[in-house]
Structure formats: structure tokens, C-alpha cells
Coordinates of C-alpha atoms in Angstrom, one line a residue:
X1485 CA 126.0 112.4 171.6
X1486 CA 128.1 109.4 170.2
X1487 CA 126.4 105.9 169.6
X1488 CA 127.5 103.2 172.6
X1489 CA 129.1 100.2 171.8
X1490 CA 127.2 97.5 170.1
X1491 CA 126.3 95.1 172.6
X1492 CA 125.5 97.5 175.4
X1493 CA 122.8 99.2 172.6
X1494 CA 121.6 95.9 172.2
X1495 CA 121.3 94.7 176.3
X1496 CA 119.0 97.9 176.6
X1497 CA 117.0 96.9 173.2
X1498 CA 116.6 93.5 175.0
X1499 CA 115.4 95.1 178.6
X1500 CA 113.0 97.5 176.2
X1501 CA 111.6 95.1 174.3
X1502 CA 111.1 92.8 177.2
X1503 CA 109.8 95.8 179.6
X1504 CA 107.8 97.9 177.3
X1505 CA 107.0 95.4 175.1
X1506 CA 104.5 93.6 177.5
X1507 CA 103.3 96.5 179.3
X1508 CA 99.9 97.7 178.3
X1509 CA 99.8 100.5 175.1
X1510 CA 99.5 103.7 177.0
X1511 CA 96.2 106.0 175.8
X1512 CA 97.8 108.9 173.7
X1513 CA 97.5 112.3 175.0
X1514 CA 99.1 115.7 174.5
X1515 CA 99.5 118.3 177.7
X1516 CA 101.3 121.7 177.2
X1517 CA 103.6 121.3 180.6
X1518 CA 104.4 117.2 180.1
X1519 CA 104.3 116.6 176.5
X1520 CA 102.8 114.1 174.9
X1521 CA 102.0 110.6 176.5
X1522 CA 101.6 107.3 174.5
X1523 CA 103.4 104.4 173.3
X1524 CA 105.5 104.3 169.7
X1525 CA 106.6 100.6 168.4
X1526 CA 109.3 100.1 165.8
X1527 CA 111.2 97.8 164.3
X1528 CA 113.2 97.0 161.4
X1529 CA 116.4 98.1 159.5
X1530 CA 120.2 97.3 161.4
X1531 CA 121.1 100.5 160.0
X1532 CA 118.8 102.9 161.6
X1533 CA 118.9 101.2 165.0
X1534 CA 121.4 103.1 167.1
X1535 CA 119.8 106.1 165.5
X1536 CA 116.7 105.7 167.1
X1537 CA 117.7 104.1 170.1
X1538 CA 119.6 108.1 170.3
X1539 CA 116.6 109.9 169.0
X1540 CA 113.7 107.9 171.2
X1541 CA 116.1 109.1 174.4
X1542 CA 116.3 112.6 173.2
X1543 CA 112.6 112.4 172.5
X1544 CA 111.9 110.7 175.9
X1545 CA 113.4 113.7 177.7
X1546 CA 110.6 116.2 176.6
X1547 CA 107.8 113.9 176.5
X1548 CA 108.5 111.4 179.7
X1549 CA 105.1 109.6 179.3
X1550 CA 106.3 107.9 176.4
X1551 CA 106.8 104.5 176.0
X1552 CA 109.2 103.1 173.0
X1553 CA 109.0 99.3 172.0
X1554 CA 112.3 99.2 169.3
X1555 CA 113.8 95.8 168.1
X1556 CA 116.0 95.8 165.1
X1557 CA 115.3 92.7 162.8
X1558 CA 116.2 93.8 159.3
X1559 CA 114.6 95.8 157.0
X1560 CA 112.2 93.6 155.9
X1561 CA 110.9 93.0 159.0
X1562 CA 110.5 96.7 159.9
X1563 CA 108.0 96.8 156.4
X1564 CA 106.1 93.6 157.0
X1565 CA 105.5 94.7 160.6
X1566 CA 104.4 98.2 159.4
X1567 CA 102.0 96.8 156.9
X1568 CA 100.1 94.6 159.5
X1569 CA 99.9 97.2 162.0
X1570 CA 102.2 95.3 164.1
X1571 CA 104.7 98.7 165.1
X1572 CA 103.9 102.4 164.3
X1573 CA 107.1 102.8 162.7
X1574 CA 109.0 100.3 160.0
X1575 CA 112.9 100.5 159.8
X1576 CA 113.8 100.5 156.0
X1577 CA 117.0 101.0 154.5
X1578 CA 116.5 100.7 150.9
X1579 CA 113.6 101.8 148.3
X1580 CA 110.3 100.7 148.7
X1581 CA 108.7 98.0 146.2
X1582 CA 106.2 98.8 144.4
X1583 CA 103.9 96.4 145.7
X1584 CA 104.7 97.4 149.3
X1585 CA 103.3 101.1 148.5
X1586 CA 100.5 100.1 147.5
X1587 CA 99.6 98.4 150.2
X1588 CA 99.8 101.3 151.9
X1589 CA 103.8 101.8 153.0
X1590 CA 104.4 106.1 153.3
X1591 CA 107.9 106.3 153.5
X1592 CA 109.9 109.5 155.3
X1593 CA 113.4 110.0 154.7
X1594 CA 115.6 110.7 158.2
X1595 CA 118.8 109.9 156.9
X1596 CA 121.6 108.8 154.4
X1597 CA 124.6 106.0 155.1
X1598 CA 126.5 103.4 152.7
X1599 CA 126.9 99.8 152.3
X1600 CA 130.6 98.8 152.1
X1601 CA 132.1 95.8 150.9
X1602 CA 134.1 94.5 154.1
X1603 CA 136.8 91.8 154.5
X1604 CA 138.9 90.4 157.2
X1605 CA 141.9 92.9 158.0
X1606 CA 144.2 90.2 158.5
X1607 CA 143.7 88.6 155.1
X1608 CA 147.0 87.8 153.5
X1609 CA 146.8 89.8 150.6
X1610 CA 145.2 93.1 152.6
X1611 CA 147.6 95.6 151.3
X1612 CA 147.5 94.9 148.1
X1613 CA 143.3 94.5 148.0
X1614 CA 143.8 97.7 149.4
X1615 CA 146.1 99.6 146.5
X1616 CA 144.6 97.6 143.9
X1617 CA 140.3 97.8 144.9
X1618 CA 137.6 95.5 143.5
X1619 CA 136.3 96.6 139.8
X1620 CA 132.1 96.3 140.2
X1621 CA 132.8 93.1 137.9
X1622 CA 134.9 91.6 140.6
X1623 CA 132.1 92.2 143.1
X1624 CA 129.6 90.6 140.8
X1625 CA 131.4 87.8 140.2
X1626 CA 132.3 87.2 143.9
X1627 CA 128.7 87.7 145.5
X1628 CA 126.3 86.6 142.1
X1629 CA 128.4 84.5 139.3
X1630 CA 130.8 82.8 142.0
X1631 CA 133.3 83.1 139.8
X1632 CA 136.1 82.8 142.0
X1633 CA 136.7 79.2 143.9
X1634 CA 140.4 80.3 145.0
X1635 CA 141.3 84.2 146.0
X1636 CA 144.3 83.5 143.0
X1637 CA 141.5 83.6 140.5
X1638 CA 140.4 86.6 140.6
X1639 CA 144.3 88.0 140.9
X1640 CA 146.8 85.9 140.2
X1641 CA 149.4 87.8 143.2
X1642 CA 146.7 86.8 145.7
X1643 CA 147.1 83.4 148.2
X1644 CA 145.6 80.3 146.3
X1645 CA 142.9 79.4 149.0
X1646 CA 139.4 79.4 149.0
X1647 CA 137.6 82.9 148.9
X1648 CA 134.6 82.7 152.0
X1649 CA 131.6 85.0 151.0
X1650 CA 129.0 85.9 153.2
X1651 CA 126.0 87.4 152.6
X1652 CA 122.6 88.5 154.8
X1653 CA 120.6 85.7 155.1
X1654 CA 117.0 87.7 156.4
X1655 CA 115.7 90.1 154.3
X1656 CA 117.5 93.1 154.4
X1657 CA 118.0 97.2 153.4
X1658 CA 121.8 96.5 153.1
X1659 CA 121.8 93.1 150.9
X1660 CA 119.4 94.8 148.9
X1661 CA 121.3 98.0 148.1
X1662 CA 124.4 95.8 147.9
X1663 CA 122.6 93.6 145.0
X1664 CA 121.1 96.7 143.1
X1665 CA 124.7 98.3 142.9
X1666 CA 125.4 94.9 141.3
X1667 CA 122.6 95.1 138.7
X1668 CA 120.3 92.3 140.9
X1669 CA 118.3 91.8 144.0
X1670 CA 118.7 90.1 147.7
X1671 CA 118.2 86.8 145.9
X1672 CA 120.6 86.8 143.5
X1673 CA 123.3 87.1 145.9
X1674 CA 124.9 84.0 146.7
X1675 CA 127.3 82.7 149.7
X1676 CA 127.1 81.9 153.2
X1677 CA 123.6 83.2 154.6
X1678 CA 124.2 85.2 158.1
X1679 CA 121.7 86.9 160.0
X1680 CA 121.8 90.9 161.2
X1681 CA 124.6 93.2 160.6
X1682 CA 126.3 92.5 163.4
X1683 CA 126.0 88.9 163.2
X1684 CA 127.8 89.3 159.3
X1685 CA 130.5 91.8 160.7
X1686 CA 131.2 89.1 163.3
X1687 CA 131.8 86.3 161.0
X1688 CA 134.4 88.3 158.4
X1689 CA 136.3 89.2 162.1
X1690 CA 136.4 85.3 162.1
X1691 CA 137.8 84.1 159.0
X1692 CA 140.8 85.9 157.6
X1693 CA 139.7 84.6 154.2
X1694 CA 136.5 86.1 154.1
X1695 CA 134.3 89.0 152.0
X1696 CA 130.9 90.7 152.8
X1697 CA 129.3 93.6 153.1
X1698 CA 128.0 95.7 156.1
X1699 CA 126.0 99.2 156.8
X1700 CA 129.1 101.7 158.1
X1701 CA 128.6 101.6 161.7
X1702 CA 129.5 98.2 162.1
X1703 CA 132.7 98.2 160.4
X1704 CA 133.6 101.4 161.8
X1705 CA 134.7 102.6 165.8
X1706 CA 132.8 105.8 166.3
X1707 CA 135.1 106.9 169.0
X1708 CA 138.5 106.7 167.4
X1709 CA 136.8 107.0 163.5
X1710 CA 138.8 103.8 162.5
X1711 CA 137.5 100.7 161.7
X1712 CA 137.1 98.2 164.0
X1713 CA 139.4 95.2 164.8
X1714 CA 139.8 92.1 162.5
X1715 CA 137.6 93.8 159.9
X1716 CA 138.4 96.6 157.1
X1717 CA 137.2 98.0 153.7
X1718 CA 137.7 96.7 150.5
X1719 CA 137.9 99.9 148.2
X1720 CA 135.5 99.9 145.0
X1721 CA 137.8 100.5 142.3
X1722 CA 135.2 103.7 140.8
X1723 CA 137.3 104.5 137.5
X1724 CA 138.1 101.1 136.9
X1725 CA 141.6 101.7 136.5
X1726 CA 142.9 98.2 138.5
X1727 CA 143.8 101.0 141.2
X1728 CA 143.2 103.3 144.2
X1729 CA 143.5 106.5 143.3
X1730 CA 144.1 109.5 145.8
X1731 CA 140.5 110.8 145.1
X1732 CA 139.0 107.2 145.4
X1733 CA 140.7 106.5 148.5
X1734 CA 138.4 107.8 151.6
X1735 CA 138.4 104.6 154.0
X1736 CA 141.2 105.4 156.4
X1737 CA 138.9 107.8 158.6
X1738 CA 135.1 107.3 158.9
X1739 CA 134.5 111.4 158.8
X1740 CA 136.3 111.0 154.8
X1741 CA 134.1 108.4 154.1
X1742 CA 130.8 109.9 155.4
X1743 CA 132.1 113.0 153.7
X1744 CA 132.3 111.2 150.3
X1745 CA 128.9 110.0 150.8
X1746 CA 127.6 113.1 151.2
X1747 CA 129.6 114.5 148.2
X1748 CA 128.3 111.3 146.3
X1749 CA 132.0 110.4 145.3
X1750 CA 131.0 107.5 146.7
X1751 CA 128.9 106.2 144.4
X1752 CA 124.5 105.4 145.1
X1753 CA 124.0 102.7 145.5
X1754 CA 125.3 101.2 147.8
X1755 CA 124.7 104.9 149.1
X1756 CA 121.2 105.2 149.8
X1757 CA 118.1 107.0 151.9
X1758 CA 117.2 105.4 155.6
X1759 CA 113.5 105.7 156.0
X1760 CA 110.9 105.6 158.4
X1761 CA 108.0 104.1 157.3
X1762 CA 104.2 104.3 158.2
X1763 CA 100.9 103.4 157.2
X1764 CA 100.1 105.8 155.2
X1765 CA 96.8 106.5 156.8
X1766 CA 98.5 107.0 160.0
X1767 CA 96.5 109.8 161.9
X1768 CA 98.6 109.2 165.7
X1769 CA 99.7 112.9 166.6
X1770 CA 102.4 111.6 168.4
X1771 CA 103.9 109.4 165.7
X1772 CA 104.3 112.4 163.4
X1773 CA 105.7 114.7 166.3
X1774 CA 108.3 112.0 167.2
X1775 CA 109.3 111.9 162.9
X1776 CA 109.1 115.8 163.0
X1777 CA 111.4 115.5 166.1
X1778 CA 114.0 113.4 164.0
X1779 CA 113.9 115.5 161.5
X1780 CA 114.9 119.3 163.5
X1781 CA 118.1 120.8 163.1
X1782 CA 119.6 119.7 166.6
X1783 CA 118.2 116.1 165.9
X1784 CA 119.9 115.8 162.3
X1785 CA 122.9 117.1 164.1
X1786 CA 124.4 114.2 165.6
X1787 CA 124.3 112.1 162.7
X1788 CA 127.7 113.4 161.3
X1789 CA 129.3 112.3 164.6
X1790 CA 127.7 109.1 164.3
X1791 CA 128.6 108.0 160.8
X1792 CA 125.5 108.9 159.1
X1793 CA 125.1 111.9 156.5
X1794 CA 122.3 114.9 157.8
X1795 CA 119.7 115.8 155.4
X1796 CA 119.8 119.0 153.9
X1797 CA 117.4 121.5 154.0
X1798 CA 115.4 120.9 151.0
X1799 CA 114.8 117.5 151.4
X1800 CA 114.7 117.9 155.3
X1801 CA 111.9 120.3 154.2
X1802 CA 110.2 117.9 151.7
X1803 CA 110.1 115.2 154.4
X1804 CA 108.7 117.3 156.6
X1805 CA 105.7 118.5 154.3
X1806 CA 104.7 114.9 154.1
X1807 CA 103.6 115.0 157.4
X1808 CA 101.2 118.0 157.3
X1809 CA 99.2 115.7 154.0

């Protein structure tokens, strides 16, 4: 099964959210020839959305009394909603604070993805951003020091005109993991604040001088593997060597970047763990059969085809003896 496009997933988060979200929470139940009955809420990370959108479907299938309430708002949402009981299930694409498992947060891995640094494809020094890549310096001086007024500072070849960066402007997973590969948080990063994923993919299809950064499957076409139009990848310069090298260059095809995420070539962060995230003293039967769900073979399957990286079987294991605590 292959995600939909973008704005049809969203149309049918909007009819769930308004249809299920208003209809009375269904009394959970459990009968061996229908399944379980009940109602699951979640919200939270851009990243995991399609995912669960895929998996509540699947889920749906064997257990047709039950009702799903999803709404992506960011990572940060998905965790405050979680901690005041407002969804079952948080969204969260980065670690957990300190202070947030305390409170009671119990996080449950389903998942791995990236954070890419993305930039207008029609830019007019692409090909050579492309040969060349961006040294983790560069990044840090783009998105925290603003170092750069003028694309010709930070390489002399490139177009003198203004360099546009945009960053998340709601609290989120991929910001986050994007700031802790540069040595700082959400709120060090500084630019143009845009909301959701696919409101910052948007804007760098918009502006041929722009930079960001965006979770993988909104840079990337799932059907043909490419990436999408008007937007690209601008390749992190690993070895520092002011070049792409054959074994640092994995953008061209989604399936070689995935598979250097999964090898870690590519480096974590921005790499990093999508979670789902409970209260920890969570006791709902069918909350833990819908994560246990996730987490089965045929579940993690379609996450290669999707752009995401499947678990493997130790820490598909570890996740899963969470559960049983």
C-alpha cells in the first residue's frame, strides 16, 4: 500500500476530524468474531501522519467498530495533547524532554525517517549546491548565526541575491532534530516562521532563492521515488571535503536515501525514532492492541515503500515488551 497524495490524505483527515471528532466516544469492548470496538484519538507529528492514516485503515478492517479521531499539528501538539488527556495517542518525532517524561509521557518507537535540508530546484546555482553540498558549518550559519545576507557569501560562484530561510514556526519533531544536528534547539533557529511540513515544502516550491528543511515524504514523490517538483535536496557535505562524494551522494532516488538511513550513512540526527506516545499509565486494551498492530511484521512492511525505515527485530521486540509493563 503506497501513501496518497498530500491533499487527498488531508480532505479525509478533515471529513475524520469533523465526523468522528464530534460523535460520541464509543464504550470499548473486545468480541472474538468483530474485534474490538472503541474510539482511538491522535494527534501530533507531520511525519507520522500518512503512517497512521495507512495503519488506522488496515486496523479498521479487522476491528470495524472502531472509531479514529487523527489531526496532524506538529509534534508538539501531539505531546501537549497526550499529557492532558486530550488524544490516546501523541505524534512525536524527536526525543522526549526530560520534563515531558516525567509528567508521565511513555514513548513507543514505530518507526525511523530523516530531516533533509531542502531548497528550491530551480535555484540558480542548483547544480553546483548539488556537486559541492553544505558543510554542517554552512547549515549553522544559514539557519542559527545568519551569517549569510547574499547566497555569494557563503560561496563566492553562487548569484549575489538574498538567501530566503525558512524555518517551522509551531513546535515541531523536524525543527527540533534539524537544531540538535546543529548543536541547538527549535529556538535557536532563525528565519521565516512557517507552519506544518507541508505548508514549509510549499513555500521553498515558491521562491527559487529559498532554504529549509522538511521530514522526507514531503520532498519526495512516493510513486516515481523522485522528488517532487520545484523542490530538491541540498546534500550534507558528511566528510567535509567541499564535495559530494560517490558514497555521500544518495538523493537521486528516495529508496537510496531511505537505504542510507537505515545503514546510518546518513548521519542521526537529523535521522531519528518516530514515536507514539501515551500516558504512561494508560490501561485501554485497545490502545495497546492498535500499537502492537503497528508494530507486526506485515504492518512494518509498508514503510520501506513509503519512505520510512522498518524496525528491526530487536527493537521491534523491545517496543513491543513495553506494552506487556
Amino acid at each position: 500500500m503506497v501513501i496518497a497524495k498530500r491533499k487527498t490524505i488531508l480532505i479525509c483527515s478533515l471529513y475524520l476530524l469533523f465526523n468522528l471528532g464530534c460523535a460520541p466516544k464509543v464504550k470499548e469492548s473486545y468480541d472474538e468474531k468483530e474485534g474490538y470496538a472503541g474510539s482511538i484519538s491522535v494527534s501530533g507529528a507531520f511525519a507520522l501522519y500518512p503512517l497512521v492514516i495507512l495503519w488506522s485503515e488496515d486496523f479498521k478492517k479487522l476491528n470495524p467498530k472502531v472509531r479514529f479521531n487523527i489531526s496532524a499539528g506538529g509534534a508538539g501538539k501531539g505531546i501537549a495533547d497526550v499529557l492532558t488527556n486530550m488524544v490516546d495517542i501523541g505524534l512525536v518525532s524527536r526525543d522526549l524532554h526530560v520534563q515531558e517524561t516525567e509528567r508521565g509521557a511513555f514513548p513507543i518507537v514505530v518507526a525511523k525517517d530523516a530531516v533533509i535540508a531542502t531548497i528550491n530546484s530551480e535555484h540558480p546555482n542548483i547544480q553546483l549546491i548539488k556537486e559541492r553540498g553544505l558543510k554542517r558549518q554552512e547549515f549553522i550559519d544559514l539557519f542559527i548565526n545568519q551569517k549569510y545576507k547574499n547566497w555569494n557569501d557563503l560561496d563566492s560562484r553562487f548569484i549575489k541575491q538574498p538567501v530566503e530561510v525558512f524555518v517551522r514556526s509551531d513546535a515541531a519533531g523536524a525543527a527540533e532534530t534539524w537544531a540538535k544536528y546543529l548543536g541547538q534547539s527549535q529556538e535557536d533557529l532563525k528565519g521565516i516562521g512557517i507552519f506544518g511540513d507541508p505548508g514549509l515544502a510549499q513555500s521553498i516550491k515558491d521562491n527559487k532563492l529559498a532554504i529549509g528543511f522538511n521530514n522526507i515524504n514531503y520532498v519526495y514523490d512516493i510513486v516515481n521515488k523522485k522528488t517532487s517538483a520545484n523542490i530538491t535536496v541540498v546534500p550534507l557535505d558528511i566528510n567535509e571535503n567541499g564535495k559530494i562524494d560517490a558514497e555521500e551522494n544518495f538523493y537521486d532516488h528516495l529508496d537510496s536515501l531511505v537505504n542510507a538511513v537505515s545503514k546510518k550513512v546518513y548521519p542521526s540526527p537529523p535521522s531519528r525514532d518516530l514515536l507514539f506516545v501515551i500516558q504512561k499509565d494508560n490501561s485501554s486494551p485497545l490502545v495497546k492492541a492498535f500499537i502492537a498492530f503497528v508494530l507486526e511484521k506485515q504492518q512494518q512492511a509498508i514503510l520501506l515503500p513509503n519512505g520510512y525505515v522498518p524496525l528491526n527485530e530487536e527493537i521491534k521486540n523491545k517496543e513491543l515488551e513495553k506494552l506487556s509493563k
